[in-house]
PDB file of C-alpha atoms in Angstrom:
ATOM      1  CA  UNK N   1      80.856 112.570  78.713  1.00  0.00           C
ATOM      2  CA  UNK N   2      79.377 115.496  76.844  1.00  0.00           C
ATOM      3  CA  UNK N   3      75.951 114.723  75.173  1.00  0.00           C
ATOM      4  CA  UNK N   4      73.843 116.452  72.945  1.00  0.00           C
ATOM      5  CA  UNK N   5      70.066 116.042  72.030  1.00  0.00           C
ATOM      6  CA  UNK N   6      69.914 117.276  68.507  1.00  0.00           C
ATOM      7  CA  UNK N   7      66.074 118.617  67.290  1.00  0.00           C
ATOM      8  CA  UNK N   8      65.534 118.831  63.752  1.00  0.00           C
ATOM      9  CA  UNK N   9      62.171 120.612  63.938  1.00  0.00           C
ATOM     10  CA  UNK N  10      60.063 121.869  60.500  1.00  0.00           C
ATOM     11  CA  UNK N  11      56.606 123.653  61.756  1.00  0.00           C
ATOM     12  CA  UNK N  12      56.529 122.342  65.084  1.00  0.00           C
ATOM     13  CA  UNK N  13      54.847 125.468  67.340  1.00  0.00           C
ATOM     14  CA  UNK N  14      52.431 123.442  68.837  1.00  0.00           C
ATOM     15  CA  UNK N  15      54.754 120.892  70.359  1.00  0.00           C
ATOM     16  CA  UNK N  16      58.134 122.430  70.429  1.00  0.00           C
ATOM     17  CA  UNK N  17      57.785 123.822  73.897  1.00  0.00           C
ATOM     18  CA  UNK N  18      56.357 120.962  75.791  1.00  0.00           C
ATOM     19  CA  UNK N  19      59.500 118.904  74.248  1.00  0.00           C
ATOM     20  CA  UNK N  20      62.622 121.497  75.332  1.00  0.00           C
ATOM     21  CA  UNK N  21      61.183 122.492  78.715  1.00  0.00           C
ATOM     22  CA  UNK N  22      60.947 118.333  79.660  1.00  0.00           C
ATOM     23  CA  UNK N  23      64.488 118.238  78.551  1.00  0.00           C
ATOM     24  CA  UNK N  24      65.457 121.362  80.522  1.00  0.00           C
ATOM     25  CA  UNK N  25      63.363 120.957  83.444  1.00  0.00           C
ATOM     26  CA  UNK N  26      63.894 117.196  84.119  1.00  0.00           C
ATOM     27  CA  UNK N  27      67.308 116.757  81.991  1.00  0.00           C
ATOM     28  CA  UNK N  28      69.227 118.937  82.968  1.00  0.00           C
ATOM     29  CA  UNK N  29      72.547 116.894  82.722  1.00  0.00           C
ATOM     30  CA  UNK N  30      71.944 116.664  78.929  1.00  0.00           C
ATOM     31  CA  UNK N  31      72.572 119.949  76.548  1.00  0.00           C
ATOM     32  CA  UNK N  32      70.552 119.956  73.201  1.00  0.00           C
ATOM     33  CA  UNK N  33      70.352 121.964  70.297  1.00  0.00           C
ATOM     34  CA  UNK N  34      66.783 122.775  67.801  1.00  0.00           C
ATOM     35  CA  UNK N  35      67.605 123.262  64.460  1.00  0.00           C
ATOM     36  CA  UNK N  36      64.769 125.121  63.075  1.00  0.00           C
ATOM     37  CA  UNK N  37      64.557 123.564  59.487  1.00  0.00           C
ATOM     38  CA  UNK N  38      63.476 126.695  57.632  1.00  0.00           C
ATOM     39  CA  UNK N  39      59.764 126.391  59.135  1.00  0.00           C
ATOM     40  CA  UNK N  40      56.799 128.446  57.679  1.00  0.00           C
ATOM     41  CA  UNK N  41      54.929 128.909  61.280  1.00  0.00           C
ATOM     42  CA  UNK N  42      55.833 130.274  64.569  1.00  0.00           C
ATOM     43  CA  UNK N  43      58.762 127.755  65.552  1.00  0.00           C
ATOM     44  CA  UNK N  44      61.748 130.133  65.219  1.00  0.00           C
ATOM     45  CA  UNK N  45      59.589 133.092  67.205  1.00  0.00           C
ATOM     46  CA  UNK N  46      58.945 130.859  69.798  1.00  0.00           C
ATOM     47  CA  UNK N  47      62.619 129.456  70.259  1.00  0.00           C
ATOM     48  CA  UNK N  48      63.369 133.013  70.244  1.00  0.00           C
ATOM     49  CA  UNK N  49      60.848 133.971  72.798  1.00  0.00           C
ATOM     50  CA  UNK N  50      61.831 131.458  74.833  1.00  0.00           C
ATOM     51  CA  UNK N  51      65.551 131.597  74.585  1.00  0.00           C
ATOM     52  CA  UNK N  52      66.162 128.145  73.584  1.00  0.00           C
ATOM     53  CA  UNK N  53      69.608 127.049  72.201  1.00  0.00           C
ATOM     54  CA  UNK N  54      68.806 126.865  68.346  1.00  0.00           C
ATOM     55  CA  UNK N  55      70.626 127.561  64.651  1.00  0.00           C
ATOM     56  CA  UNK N  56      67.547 129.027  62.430  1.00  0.00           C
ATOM     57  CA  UNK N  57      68.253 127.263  59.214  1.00  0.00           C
ATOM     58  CA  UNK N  58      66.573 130.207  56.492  1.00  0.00           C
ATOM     59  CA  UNK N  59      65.317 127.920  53.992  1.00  0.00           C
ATOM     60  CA  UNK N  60      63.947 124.133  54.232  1.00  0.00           C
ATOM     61  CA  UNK N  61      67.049 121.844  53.911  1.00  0.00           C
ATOM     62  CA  UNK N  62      64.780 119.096  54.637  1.00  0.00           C
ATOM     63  CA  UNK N  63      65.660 116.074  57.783  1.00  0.00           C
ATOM     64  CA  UNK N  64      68.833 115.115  56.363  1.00  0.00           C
ATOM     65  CA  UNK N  65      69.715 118.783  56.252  1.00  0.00           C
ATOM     66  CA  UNK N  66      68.573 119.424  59.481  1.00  0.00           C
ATOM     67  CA  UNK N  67      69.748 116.749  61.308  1.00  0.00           C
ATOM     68  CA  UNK N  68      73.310 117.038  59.403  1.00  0.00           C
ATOM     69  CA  UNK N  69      73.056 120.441  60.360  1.00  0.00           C
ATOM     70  CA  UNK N  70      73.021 119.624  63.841  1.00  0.00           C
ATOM     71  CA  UNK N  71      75.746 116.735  64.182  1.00  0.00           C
ATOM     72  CA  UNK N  72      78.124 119.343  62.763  1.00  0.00           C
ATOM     73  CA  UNK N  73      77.324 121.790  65.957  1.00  0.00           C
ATOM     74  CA  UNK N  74      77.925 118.577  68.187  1.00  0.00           C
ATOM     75  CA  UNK N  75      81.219 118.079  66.159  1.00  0.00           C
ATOM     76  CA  UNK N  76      82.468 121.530  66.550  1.00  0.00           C
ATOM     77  CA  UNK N  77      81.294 122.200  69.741  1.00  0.00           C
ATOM     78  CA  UNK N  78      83.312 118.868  71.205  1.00  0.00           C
ATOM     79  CA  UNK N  79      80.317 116.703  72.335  1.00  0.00           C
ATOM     80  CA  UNK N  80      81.293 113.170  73.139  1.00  0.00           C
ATOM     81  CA  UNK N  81      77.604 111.954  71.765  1.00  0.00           C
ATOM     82  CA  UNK N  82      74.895 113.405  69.945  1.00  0.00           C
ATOM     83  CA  UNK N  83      71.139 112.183  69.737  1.00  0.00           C
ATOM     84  CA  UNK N  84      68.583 112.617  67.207  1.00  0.00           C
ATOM     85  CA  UNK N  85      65.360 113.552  69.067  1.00  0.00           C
ATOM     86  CA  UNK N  86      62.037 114.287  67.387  1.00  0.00           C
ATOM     87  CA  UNK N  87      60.398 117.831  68.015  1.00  0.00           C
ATOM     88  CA  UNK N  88      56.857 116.218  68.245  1.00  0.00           C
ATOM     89  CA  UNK N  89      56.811 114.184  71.289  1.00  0.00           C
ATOM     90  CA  UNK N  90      56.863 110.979  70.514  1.00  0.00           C
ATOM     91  CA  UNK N  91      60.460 110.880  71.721  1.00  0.00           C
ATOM     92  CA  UNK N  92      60.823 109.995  75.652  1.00  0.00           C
ATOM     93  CA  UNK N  93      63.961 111.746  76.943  1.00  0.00           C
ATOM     94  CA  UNK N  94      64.070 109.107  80.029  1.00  0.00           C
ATOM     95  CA  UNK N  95      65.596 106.843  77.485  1.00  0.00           C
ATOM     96  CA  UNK N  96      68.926 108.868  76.681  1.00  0.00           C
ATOM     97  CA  UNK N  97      70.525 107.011  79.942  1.00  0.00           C
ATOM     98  CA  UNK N  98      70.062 103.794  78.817  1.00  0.00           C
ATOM     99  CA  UNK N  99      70.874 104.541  75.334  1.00  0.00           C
ATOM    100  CA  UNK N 100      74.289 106.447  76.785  1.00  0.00           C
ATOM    101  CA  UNK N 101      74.691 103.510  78.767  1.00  0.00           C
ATOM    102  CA  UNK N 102      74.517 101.060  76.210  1.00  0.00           C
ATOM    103  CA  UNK N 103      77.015 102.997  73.767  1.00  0.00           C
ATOM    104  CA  UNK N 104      79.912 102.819  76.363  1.00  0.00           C
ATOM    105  CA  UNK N 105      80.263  99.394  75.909  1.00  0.00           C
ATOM    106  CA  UNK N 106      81.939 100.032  72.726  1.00  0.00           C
ATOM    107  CA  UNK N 107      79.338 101.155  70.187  1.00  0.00           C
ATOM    108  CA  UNK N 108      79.199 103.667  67.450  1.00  0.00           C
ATOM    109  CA  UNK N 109      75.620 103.723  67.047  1.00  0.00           C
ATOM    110  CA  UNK N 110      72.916 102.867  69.302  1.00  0.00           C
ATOM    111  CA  UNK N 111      69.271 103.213  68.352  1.00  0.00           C
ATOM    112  CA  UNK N 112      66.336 103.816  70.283  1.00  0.00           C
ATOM    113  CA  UNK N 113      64.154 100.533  69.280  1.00  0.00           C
ATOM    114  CA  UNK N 114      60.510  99.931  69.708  1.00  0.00           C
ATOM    115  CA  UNK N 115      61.143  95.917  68.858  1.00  0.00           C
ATOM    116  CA  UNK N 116      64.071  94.587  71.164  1.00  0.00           C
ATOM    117  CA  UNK N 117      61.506  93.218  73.310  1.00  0.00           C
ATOM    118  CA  UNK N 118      58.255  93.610  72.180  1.00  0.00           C
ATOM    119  CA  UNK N 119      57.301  92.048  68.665  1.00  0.00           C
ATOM    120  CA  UNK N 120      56.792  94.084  65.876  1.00  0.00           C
ATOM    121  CA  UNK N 121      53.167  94.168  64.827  1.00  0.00           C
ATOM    122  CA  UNK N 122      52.409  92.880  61.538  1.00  0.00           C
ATOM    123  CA  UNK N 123      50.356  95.960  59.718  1.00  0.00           C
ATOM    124  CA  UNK N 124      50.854  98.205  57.267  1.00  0.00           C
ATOM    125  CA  UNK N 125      52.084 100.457  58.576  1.00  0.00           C
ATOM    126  CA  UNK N 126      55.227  98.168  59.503  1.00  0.00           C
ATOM    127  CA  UNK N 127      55.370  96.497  56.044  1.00  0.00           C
ATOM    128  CA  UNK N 128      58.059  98.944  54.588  1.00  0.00           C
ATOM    129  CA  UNK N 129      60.004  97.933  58.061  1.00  0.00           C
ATOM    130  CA  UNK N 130      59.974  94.569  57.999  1.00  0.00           C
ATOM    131  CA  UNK N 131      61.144  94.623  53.688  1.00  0.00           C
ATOM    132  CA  UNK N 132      64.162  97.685  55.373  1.00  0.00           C
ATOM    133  CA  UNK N 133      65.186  95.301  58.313  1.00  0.00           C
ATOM    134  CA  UNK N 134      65.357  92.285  55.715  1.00  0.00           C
ATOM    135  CA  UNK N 135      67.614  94.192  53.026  1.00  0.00           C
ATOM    136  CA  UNK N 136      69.802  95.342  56.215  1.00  0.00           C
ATOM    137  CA  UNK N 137      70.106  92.063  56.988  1.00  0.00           C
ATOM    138  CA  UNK N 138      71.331  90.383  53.832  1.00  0.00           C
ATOM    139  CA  UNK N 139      73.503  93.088  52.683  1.00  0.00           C
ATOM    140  CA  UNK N 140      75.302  93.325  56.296  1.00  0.00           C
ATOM    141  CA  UNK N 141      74.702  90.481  58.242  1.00  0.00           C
ATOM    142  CA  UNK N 142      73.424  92.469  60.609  1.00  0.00           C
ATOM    143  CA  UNK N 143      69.694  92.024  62.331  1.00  0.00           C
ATOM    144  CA  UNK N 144      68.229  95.492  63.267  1.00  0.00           C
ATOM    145  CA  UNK N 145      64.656  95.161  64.559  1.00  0.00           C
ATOM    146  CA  UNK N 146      63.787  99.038  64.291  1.00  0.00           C
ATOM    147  CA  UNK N 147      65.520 100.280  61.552  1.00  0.00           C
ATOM    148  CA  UNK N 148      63.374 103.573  60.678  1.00  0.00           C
ATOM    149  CA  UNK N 149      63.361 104.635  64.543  1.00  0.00           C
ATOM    150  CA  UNK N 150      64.543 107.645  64.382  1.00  0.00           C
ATOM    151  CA  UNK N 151      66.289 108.012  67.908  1.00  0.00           C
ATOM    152  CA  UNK N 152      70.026 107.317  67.310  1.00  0.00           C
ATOM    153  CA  UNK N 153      72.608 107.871  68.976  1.00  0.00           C
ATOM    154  CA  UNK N 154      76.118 108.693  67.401  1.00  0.00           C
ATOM    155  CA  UNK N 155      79.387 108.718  68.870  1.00  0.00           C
ATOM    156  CA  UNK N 156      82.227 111.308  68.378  1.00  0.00           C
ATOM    157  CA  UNK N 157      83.996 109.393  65.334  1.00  0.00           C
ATOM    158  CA  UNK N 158      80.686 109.642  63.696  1.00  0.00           C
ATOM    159  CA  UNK N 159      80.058 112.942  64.804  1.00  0.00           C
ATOM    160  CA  UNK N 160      83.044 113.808  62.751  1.00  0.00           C
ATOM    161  CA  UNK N 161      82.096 111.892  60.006  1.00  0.00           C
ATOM    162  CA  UNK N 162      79.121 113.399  59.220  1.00  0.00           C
ATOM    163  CA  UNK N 163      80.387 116.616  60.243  1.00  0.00           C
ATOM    164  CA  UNK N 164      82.518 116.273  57.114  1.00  0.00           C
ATOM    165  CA  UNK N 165      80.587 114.622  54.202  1.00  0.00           C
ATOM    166  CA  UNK N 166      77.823 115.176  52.232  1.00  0.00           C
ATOM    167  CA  UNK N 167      74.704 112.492  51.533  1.00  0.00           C
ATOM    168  CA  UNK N 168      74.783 111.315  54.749  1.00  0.00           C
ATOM    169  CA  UNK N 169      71.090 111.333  56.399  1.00  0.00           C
ATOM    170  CA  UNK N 170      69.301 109.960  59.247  1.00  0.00           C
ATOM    171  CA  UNK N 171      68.207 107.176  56.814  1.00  0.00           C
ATOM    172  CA  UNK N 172      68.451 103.406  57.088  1.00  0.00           C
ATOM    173  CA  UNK N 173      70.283 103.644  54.169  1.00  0.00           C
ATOM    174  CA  UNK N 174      72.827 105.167  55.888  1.00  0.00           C
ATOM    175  CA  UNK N 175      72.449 103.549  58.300  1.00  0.00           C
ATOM    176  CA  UNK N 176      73.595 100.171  56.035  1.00  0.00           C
ATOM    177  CA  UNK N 177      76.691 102.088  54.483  1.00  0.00           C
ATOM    178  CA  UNK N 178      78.001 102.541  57.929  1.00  0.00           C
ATOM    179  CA  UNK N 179      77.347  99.143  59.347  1.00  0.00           C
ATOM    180  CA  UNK N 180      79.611  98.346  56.188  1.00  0.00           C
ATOM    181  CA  UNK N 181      82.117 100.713  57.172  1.00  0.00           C
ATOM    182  CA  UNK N 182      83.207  99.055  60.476  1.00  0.00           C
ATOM    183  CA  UNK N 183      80.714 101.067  62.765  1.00  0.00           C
ATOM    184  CA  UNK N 184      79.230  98.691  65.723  1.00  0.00           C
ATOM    185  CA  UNK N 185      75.497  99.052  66.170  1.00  0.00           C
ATOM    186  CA  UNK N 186      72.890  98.165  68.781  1.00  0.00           C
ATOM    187  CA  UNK N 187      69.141  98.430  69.664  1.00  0.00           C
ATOM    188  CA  UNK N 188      68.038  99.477  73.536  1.00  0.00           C
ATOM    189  CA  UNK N 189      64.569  98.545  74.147  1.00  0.00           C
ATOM    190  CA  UNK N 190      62.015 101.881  74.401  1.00  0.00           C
ATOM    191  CA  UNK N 191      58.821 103.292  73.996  1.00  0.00           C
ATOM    192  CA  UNK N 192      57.899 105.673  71.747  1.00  0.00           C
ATOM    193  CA  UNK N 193      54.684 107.835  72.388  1.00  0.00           C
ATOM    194  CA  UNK N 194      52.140 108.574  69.336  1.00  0.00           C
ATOM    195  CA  UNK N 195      52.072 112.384  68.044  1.00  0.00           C
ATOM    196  CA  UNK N 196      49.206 114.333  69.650  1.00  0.00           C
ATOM    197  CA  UNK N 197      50.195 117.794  67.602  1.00  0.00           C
ATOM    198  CA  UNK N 198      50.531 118.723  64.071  1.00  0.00           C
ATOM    199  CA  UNK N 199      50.721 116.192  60.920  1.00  0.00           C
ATOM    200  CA  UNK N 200      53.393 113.486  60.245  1.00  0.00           C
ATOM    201  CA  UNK N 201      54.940 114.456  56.549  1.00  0.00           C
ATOM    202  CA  UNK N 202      54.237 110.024  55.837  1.00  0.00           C
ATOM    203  CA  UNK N 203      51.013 109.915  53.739  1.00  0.00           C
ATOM    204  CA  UNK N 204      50.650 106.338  52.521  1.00  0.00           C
ATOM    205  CA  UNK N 205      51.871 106.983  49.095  1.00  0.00           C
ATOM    206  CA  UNK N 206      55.063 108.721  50.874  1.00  0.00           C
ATOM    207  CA  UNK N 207      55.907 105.671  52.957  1.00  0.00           C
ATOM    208  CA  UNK N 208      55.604 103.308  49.979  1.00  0.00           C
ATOM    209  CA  UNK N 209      58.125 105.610  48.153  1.00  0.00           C
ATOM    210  CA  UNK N 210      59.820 105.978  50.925  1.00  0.00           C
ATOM    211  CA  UNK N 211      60.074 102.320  52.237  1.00  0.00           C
ATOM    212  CA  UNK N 212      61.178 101.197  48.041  1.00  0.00           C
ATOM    213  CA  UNK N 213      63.841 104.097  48.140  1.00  0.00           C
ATOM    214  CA  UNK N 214      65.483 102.545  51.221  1.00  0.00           C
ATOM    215  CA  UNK N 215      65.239  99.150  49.943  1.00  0.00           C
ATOM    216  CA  UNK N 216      66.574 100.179  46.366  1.00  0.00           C
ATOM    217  CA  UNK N 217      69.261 101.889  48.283  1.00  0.00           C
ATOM    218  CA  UNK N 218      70.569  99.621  50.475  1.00  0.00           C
ATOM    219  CA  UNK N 219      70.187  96.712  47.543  1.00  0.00           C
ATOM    220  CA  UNK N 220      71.871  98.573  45.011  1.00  0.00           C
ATOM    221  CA  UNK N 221      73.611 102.092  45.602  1.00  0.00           C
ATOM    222  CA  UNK N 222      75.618 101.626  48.814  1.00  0.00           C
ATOM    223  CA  UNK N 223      77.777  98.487  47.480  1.00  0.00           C
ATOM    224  CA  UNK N 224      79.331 102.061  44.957  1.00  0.00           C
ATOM    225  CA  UNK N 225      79.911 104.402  47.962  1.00  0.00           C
ATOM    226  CA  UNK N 226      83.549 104.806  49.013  1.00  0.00           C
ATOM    227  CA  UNK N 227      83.382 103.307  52.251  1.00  0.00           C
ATOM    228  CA  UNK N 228      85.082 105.690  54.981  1.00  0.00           C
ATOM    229  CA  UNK N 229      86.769 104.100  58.297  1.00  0.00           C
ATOM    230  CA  UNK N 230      85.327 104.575  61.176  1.00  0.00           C
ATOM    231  CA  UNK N 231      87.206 101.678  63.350  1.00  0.00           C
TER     232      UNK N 231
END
């Protein structure tokens, strides 16, 4: 099975190559893809230098852009399964197996989860979590622990999917109006290490707006969205 790691990354010099040469030097069996989100610094000189695999959006689409962006390439390049992998290093590639592994027992989306196992801590940092995880849950029935990781998994039905359609983001949002579509969905247990370069785009004031967005979303909007079939 063909599988992608897909790297949205937006000014991400000082951590982009210790990410792509782990994949390439220890993952060999995986192919991945950077799609440089229109960044302001050195990112897109230093894929270049480097001759990584990369499409050089020109101008910031933003994540859902990006990582949109980069499902279509796994789409038209015939991938079996695509991943969403951060450019900063908090994402550990040693996971992808068991993430692959889990999504041939029939899943369309598996997700990378910091909580199957260990308990989520109750801070503020989680708050917005625990509110997204609850809205998840009584809009689809469905218990996800980790709902803002952002390590999915996708398989090719999906692929297509969002190869195809607009408004359609790495979001748990999205994530809801899928679950409501027909698409299965599980959580494989991993660890996620903290950034050590550059500056998450989350202030607190972000993540509140964020975290009500998502929850307004999921509440409200996607009961109106044409649901599309993916069993």
């Amino acid at each position: 099975m063909k599988t992608l790691i897909v790297i949205p990354a937006y000014n991400e010099e000082k951590s982009i190559v210790r990410v792509v040469d782990d994949i390439i030097n220890n993952y060999p069996q995986y192919d991945y893809v950077i799609v440089n989100d229109g960044s302001k610094d050195n990112t897109a000189k230093i894929c270049k230098e480097h001759g990584y695999n990369y499409v050089n959006l020109p101008v910031n689409l933003g994540l859902a852009g990006a990582f949109q962006t980069g499902l279509k390439y796994a789409y038209l390049e015939g991938y079996d399964y695509a991943i969403q992998f951060d450019a900063d290093g908090q994402h550990r590639p040693e996971y992808i197996a068991d993430i692959l592994d889990e999504m041939q027992k029939g899943y369309d989306i598996v997700i990378g989860s910091r909580f199957v196992n260990e308990k989520k801590p109750f801070s503020a940092r989680m708050i917005g979590s625990f509110l997204i995880s609850f809205a998840l849950r009584i809009t689809t029935g469905k218990k996800i622990k980790d709902p803002t990781s952002g390590m999915r998994m996708f398989d090719k039905k999906l692929l297509k999917l969002f190869a195809n359609n607009i408004n359609f983001g790495p979001e748990p949002d999205t994530l809801s109006y899928l679950i409501k579509c027909g698409a299965k969905v599980s959580e494989v247990q991993v660890t996620m290490d903290e950034r050590t370069e550059g500056q998450s785009y989350l202030t607190l004031t972000k993540s509140i707006s964020y975290m009500m967005r998502m929850c307004i979303s999921i509440l409200m909007v996607q009961w109106f969205r044409k649901r599309e079939k993916v069993n």
